PDB file of C-alpha atoms and ligand atoms in Angstrom:
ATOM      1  CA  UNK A   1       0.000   0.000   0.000  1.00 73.00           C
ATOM      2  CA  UNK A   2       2.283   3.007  -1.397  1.00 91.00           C
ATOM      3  CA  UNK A   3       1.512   5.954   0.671  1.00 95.00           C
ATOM      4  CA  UNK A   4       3.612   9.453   0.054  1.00 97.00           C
ATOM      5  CA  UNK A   5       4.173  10.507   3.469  1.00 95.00           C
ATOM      6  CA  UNK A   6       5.551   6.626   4.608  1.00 96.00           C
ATOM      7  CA  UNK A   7       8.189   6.487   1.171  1.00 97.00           C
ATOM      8  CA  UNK A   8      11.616   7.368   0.630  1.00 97.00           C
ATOM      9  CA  UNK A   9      12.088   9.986  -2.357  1.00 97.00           C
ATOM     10  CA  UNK A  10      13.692   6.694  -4.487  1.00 97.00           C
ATOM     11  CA  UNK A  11      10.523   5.114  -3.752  1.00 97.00           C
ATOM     12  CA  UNK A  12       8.481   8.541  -4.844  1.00 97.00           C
ATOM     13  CA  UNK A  13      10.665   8.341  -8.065  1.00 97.00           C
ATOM     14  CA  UNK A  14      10.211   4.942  -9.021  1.00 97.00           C
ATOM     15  CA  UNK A  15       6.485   5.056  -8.604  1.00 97.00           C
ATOM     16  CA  UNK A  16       6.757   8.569 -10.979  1.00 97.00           C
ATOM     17  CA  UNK A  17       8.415   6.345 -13.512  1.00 97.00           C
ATOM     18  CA  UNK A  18       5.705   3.501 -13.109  1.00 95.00           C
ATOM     19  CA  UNK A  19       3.021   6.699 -14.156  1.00 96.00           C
ATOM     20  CA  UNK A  20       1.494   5.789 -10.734  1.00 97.00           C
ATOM     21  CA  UNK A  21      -2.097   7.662  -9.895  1.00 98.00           C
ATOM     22  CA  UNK A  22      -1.426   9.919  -7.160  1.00 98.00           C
ATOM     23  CA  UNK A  23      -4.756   9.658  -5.076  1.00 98.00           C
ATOM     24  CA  UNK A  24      -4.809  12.975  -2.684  1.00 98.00           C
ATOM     25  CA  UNK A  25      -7.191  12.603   0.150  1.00 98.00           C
ATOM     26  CA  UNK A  26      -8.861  15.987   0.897  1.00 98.00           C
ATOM     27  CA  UNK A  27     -11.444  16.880   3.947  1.00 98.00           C
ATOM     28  CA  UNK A  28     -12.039  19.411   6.570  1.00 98.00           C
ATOM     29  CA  UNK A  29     -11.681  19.365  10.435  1.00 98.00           C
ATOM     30  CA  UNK A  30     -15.211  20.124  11.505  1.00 98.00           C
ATOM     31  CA  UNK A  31     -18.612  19.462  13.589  1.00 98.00           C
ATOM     32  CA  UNK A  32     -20.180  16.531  12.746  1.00 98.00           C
ATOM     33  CA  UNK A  33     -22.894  16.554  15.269  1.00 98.00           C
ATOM     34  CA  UNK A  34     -23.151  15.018  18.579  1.00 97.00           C
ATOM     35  CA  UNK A  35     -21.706  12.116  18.134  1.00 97.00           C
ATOM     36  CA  UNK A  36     -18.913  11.438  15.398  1.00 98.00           C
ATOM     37  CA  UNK A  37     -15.337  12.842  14.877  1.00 98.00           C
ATOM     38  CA  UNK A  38     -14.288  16.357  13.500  1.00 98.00           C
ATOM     39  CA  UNK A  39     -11.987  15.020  10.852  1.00 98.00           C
ATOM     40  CA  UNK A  40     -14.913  12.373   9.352  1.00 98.00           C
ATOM     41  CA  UNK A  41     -14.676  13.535   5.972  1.00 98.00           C
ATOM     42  CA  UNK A  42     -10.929  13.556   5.524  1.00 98.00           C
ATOM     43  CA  UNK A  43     -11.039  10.245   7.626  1.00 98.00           C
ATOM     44  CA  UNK A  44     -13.227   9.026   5.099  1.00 98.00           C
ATOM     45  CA  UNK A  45     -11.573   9.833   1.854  1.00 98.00           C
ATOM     46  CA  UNK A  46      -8.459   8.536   3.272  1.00 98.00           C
ATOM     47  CA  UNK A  47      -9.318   5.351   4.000  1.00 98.00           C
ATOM     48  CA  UNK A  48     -10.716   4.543   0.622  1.00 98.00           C
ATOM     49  CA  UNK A  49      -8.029   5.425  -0.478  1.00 98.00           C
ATOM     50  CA  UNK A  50      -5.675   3.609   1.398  1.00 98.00           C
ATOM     51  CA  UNK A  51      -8.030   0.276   0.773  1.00 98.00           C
ATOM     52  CA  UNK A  52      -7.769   0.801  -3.338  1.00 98.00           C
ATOM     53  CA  UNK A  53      -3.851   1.284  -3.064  1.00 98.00           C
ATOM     54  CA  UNK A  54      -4.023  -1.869  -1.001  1.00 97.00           C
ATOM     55  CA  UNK A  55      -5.599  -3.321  -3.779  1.00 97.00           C
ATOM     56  CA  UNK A  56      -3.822  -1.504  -6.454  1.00 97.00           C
ATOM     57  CA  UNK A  57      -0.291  -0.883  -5.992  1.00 95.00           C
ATOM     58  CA  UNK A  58      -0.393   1.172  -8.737  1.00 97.00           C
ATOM     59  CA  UNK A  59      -2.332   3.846  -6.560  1.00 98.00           C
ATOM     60  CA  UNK A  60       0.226   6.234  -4.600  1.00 98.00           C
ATOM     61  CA  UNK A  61      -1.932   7.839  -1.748  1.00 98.00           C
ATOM     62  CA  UNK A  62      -0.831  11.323  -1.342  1.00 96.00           C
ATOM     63  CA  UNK A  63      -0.673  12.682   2.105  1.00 96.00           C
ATOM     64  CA  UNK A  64      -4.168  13.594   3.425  1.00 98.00           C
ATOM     65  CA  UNK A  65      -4.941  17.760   3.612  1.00 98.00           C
ATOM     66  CA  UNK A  66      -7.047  17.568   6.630  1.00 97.00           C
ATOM     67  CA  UNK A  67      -7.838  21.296   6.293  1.00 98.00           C
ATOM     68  CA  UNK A  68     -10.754  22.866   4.235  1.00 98.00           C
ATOM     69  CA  UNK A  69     -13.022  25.179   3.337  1.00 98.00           C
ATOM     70  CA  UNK A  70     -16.438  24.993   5.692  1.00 97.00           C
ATOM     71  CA  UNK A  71     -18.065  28.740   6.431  1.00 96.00           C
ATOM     72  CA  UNK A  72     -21.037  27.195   7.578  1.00 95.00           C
ATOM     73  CA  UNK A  73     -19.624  25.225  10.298  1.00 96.00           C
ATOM     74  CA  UNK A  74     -16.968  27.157  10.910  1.00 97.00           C
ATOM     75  CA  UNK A  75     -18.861  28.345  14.795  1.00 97.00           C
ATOM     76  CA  UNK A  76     -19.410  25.196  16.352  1.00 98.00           C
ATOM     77  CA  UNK A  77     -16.501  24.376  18.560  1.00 98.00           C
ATOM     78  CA  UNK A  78     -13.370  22.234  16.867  1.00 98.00           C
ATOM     79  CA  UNK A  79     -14.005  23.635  13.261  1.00 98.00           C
ATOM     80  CA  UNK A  80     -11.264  25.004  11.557  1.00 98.00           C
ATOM     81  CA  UNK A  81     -12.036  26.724   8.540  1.00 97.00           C
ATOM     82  CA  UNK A  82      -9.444  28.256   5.900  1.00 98.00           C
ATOM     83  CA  UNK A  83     -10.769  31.097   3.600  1.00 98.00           C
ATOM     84  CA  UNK A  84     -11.099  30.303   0.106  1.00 98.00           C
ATOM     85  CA  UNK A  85      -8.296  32.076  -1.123  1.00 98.00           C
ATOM     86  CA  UNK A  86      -6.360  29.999   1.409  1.00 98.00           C
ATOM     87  CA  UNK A  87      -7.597  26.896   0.870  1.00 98.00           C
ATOM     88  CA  UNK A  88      -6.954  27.236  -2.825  1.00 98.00           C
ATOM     89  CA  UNK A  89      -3.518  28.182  -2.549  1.00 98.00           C
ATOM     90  CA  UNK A  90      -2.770  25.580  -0.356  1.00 98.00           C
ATOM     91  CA  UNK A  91      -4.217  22.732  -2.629  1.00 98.00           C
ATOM     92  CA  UNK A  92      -2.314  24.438  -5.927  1.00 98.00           C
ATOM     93  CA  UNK A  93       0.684  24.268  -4.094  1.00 98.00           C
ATOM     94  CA  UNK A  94       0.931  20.780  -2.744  1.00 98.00           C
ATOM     95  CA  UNK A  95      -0.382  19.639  -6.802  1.00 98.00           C
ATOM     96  CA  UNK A  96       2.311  21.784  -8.233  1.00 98.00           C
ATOM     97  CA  UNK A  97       4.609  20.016  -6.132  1.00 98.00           C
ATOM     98  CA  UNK A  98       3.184  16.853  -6.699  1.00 98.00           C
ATOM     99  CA  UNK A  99       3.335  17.260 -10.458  1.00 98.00           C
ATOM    100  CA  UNK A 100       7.308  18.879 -10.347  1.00 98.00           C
ATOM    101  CA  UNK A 101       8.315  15.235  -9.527  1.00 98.00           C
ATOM    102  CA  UNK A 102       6.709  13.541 -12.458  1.00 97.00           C
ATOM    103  CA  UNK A 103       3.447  12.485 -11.545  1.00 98.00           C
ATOM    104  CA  UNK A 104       0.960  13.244 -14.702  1.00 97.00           C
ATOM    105  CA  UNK A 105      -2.169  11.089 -13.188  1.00 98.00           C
ATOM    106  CA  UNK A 106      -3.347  13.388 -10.102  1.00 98.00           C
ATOM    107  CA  UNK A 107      -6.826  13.072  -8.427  1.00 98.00           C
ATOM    108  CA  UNK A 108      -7.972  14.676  -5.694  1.00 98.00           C
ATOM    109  CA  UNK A 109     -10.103  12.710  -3.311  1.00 98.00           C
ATOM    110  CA  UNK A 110     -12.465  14.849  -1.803  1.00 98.00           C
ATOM    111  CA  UNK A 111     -15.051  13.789   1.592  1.00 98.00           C
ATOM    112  CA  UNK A 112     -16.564  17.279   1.854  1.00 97.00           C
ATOM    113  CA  UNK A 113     -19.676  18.473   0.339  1.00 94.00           C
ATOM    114  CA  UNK A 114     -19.049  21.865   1.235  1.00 94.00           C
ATOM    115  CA  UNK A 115     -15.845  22.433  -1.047  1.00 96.00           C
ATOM    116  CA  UNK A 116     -17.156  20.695  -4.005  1.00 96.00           C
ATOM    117  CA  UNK A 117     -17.433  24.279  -6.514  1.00 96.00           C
ATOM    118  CA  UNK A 118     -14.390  25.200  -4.817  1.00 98.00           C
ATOM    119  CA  UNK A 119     -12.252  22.177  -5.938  1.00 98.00           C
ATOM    120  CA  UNK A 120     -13.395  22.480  -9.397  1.00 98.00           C
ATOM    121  CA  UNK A 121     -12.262  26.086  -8.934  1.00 98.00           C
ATOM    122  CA  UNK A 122      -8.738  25.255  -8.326  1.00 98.00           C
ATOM    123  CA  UNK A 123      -8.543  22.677 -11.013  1.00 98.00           C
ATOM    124  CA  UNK A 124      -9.692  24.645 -13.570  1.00 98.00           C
ATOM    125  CA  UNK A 125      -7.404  27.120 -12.382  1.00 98.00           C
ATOM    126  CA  UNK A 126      -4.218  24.869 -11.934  1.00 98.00           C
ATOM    127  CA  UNK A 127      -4.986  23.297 -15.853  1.00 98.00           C
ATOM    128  CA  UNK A 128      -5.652  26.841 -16.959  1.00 98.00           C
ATOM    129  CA  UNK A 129      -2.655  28.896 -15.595  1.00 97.00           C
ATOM    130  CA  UNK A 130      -0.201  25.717 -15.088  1.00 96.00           C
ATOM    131  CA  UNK A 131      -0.973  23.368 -17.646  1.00 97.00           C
ATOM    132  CA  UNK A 132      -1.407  20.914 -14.284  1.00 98.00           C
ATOM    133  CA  UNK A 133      -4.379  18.420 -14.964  1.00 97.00           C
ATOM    134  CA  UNK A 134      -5.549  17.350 -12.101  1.00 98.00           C
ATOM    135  CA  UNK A 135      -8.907  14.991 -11.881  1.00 98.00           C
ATOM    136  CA  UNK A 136     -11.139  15.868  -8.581  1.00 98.00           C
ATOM    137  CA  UNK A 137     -13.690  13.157  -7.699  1.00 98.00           C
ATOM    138  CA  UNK A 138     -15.801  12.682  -4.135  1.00 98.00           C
ATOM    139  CA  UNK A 139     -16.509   9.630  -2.541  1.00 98.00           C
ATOM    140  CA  UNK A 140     -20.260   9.869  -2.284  1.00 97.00           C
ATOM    141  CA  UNK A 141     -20.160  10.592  -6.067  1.00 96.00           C
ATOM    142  CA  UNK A 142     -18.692   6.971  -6.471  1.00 97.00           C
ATOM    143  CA  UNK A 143     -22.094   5.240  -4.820  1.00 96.00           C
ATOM    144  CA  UNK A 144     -25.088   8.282  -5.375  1.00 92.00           C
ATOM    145  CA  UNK A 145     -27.115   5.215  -6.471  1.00 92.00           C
ATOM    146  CA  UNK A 146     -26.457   2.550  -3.762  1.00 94.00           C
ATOM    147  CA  UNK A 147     -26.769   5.498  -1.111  1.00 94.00           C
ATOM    148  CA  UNK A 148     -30.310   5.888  -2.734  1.00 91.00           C
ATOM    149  CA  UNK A 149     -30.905   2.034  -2.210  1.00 92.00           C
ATOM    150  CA  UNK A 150     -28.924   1.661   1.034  1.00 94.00           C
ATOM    151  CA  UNK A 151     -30.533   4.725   2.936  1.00 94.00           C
ATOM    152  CA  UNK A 152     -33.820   5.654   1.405  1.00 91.00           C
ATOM    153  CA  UNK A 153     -35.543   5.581   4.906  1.00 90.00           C
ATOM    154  CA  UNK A 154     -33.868   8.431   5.613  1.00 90.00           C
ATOM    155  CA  UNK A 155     -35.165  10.929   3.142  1.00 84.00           C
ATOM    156  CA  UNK A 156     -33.240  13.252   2.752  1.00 79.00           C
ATOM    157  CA  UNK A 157     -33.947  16.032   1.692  1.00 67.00           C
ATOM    158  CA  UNK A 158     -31.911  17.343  -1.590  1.00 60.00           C
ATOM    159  CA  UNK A 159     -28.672  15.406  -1.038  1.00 58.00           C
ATOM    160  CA  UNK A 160     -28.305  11.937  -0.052  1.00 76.00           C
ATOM    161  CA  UNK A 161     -25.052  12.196   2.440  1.00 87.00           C
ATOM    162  CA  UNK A 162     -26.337  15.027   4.662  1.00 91.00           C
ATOM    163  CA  UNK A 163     -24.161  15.929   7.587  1.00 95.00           C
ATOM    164  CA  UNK A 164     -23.634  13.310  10.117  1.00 96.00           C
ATOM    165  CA  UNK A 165     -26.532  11.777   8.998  1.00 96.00           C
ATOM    166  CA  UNK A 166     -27.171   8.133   8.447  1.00 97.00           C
ATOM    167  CA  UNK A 167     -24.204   7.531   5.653  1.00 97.00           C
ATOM    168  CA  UNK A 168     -21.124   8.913   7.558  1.00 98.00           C
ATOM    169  CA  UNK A 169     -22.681   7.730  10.666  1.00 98.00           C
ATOM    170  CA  UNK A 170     -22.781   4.271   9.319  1.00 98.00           C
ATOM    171  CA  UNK A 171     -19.042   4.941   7.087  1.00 98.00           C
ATOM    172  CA  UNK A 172     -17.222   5.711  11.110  1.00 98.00           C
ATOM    173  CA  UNK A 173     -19.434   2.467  12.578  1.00 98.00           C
ATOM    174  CA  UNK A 174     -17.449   0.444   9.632  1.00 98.00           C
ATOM    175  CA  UNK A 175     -14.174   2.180  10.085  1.00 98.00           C
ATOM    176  CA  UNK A 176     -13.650   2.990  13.873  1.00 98.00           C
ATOM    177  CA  UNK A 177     -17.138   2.175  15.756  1.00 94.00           C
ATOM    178  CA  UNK A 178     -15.258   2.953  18.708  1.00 95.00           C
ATOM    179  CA  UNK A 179     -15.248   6.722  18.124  1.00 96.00           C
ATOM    180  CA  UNK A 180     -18.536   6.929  16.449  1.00 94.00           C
ATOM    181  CA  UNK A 181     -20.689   7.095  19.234  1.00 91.00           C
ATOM    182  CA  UNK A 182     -19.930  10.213  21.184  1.00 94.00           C
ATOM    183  CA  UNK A 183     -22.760  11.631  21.962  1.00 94.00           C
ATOM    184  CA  UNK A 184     -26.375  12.026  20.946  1.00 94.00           C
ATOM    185  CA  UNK A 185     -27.845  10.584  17.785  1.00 95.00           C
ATOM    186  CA  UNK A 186     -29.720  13.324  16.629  1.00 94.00           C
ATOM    187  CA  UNK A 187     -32.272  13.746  13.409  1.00 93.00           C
ATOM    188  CA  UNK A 188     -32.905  16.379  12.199  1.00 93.00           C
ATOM    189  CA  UNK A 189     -34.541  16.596   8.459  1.00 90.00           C
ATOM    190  CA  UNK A 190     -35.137  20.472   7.690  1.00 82.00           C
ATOM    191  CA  UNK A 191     -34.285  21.987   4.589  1.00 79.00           C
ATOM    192  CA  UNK A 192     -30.677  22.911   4.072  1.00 78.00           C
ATOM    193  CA  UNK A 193     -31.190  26.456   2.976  1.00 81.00           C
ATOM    194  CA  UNK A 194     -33.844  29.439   4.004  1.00 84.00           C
ATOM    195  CA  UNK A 195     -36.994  28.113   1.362  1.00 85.00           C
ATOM    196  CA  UNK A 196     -36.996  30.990  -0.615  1.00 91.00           C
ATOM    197  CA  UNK A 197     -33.461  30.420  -1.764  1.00 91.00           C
ATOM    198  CA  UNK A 198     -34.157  26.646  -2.444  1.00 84.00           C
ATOM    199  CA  UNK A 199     -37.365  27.116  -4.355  1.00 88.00           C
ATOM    200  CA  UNK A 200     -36.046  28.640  -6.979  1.00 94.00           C
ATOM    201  CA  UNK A 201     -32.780  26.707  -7.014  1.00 87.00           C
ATOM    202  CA  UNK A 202     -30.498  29.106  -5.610  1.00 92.00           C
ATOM    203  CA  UNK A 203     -27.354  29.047  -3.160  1.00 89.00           C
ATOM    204  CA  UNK A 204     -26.500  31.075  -0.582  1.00 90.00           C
ATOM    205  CA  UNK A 205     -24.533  30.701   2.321  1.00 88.00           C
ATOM    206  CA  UNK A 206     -25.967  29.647   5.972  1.00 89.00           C
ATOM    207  CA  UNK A 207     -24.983  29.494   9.458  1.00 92.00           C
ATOM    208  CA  UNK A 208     -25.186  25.660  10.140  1.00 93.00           C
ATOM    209  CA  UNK A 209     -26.519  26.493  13.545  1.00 93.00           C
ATOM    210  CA  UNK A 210     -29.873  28.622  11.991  1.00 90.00           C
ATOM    211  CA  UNK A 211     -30.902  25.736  10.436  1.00 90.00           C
ATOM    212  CA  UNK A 212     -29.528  22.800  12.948  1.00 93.00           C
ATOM    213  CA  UNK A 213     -28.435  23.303  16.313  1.00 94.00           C
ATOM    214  CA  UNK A 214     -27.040  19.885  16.741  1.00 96.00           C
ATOM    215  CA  UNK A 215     -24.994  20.576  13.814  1.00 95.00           C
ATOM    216  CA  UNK A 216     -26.381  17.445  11.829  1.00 96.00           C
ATOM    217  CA  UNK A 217     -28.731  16.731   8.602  1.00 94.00           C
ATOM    218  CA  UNK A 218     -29.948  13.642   8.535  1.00 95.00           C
ATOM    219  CA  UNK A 219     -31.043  10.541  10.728  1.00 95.00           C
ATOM    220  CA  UNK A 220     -28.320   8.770  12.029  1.00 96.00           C
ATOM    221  CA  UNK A 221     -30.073   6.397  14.215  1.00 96.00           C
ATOM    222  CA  UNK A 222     -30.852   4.797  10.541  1.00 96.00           C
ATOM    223  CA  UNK A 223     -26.804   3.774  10.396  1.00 96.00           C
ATOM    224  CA  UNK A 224     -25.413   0.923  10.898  1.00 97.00           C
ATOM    225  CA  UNK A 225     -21.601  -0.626  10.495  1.00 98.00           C
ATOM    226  CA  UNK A 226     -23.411  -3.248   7.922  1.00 98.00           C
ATOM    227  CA  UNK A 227     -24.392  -0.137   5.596  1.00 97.00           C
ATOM    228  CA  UNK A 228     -21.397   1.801   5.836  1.00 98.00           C
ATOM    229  CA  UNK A 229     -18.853  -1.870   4.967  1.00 98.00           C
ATOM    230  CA  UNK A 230     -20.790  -2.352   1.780  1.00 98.00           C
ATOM    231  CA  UNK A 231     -21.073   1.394   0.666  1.00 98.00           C
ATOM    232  CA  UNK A 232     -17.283   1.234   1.649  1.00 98.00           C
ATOM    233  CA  UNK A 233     -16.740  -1.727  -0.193  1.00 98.00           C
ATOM    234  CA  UNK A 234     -18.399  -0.150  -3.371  1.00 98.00           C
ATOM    235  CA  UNK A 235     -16.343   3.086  -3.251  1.00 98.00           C
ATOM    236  CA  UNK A 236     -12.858   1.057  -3.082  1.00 98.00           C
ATOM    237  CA  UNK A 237     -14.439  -1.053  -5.931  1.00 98.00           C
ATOM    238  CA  UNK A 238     -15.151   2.196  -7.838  1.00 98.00           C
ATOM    239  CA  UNK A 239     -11.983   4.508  -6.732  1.00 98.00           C
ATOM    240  CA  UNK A 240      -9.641   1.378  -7.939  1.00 98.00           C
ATOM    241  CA  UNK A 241     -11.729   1.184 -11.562  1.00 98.00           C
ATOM    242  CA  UNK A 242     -11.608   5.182 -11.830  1.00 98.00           C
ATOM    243  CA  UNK A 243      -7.516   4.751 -11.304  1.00 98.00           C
ATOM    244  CA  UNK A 244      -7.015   2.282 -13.740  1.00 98.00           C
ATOM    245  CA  UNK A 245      -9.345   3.886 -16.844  1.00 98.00           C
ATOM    246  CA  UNK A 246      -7.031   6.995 -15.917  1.00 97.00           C
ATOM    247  CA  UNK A 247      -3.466   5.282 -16.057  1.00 96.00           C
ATOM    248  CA  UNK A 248      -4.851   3.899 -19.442  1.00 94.00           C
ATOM    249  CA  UNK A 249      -6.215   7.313 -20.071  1.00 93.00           C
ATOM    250  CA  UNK A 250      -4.206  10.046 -23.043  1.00 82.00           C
TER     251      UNK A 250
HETATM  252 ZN1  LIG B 301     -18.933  15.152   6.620  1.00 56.77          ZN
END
């Protein structure tokens, strides 16, 4: 399992030479309700990660960026949120660098519905002013269907992962049950913007704590570790697939 941070540079080289994938792991460090860890989303991504490059030796897993972009949750205690402009540079920079050693197949790996645009941002930027292409993906993107199947008692609304809901909830039960029962499991199921905004289609950006004090969307008493193994399962599956059609890839 080839993972940057755990390689010598000979190591680094030889996998450049092989035209390894470089799999980067990106998240965010904040609330994820009552009861499950701040870093779940970078936790997350990483750990697929680490499970396809198990697989796949072909896959290099870059070093996890825990830190991210989250506005919206950026009150409730333990967040940590960069700005955008930040966040951005930080990500271009650790790709540039990633690229000056050889490495043509990049993805980025991304847990965290909340920097989505923002990613796409910086990789149209980094392919427009740097020639860099860079592939960003997200883990729930990988399963939108089998969340549908696995979790449509939850009904969510607009979105199928939620926050802390029932498919990260049931993701930390598979991966580290021990830390994924902190506190409270609670639901809450309102709208994720004011309705006038969401009628029509629109964005704009929330306090996390107007709309949920808890800090979660979703129903996480619907989780289980059973869930979260196979939607795991699926996403390794899936992220090792992805890596191979792109070494293959022009
Ligand atoms: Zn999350």
């Amino acid at each position: 399992m080839p993972v940057w941070s755990e390689l010598s540079w000979p190591r680094i080289e030889e996998c450049a030479e092989r035209g390894c994938v470089v799999v980067i792991p990106i998240g965010v460090i904040e609330q994820h309700g009552h009861h499950l860890p701040l870093d779940t989303d970078a936790f997350i991504a990483q750990e697929i990660a680490r499970a396809a490059a198990k697989r796949d030796p072909e896959i290099l897993v870059g070093p996890t960026v825990p830190f991210g972009f989250t506005p919206s949750n950026k009150n409730f205690p333990g967040s940590i949120s960069l700005t955008a402009a930040t966040w951005s540079a930080l990500i271009r920079e650790i790709v540039r660098s990633v690229a000056r050693h050889g490495f043509t197949r990049i993805a980025l790996f991304n847990g965290h519905g909340g920097q989505v645009s923002l990613s796409r941002a910086v990789v149209s930027a980094l392919q427009d002013e740097e020639g860099i292409r860079v592939v960003v993906l997200n883990w729930f993107g990988l399963v939108d269907k089998d969340m549908g199947r696995l979790f449509a008692d939850e009904k969510m609304p607009g979105g199928r992962v939620g926050h802390a809901g029932a498919v990260e909830t049931s993701m930390n039960l598979h991966l580290r049950g021990e830390l994924a029962s902190q506190g409270s499991l609670v639901t809450h199921l309102g709208p994720q913007m004011p309705d006038f905004v969401r009628k029509v289609g629109g964005y704009v950006q929330t306090p996390r704590e107007d709309l949920s004090p808890s800090g979660v969307m979703g129903a996480p008493n619907l989780a289980s570790a059973e869930k979260g193994g196979e939607l795991f399962g699926l996403c390794v599956e899936r992220l090792c697939a992805f890596a191979r059609e792109y070494r293959d890839s022009e």
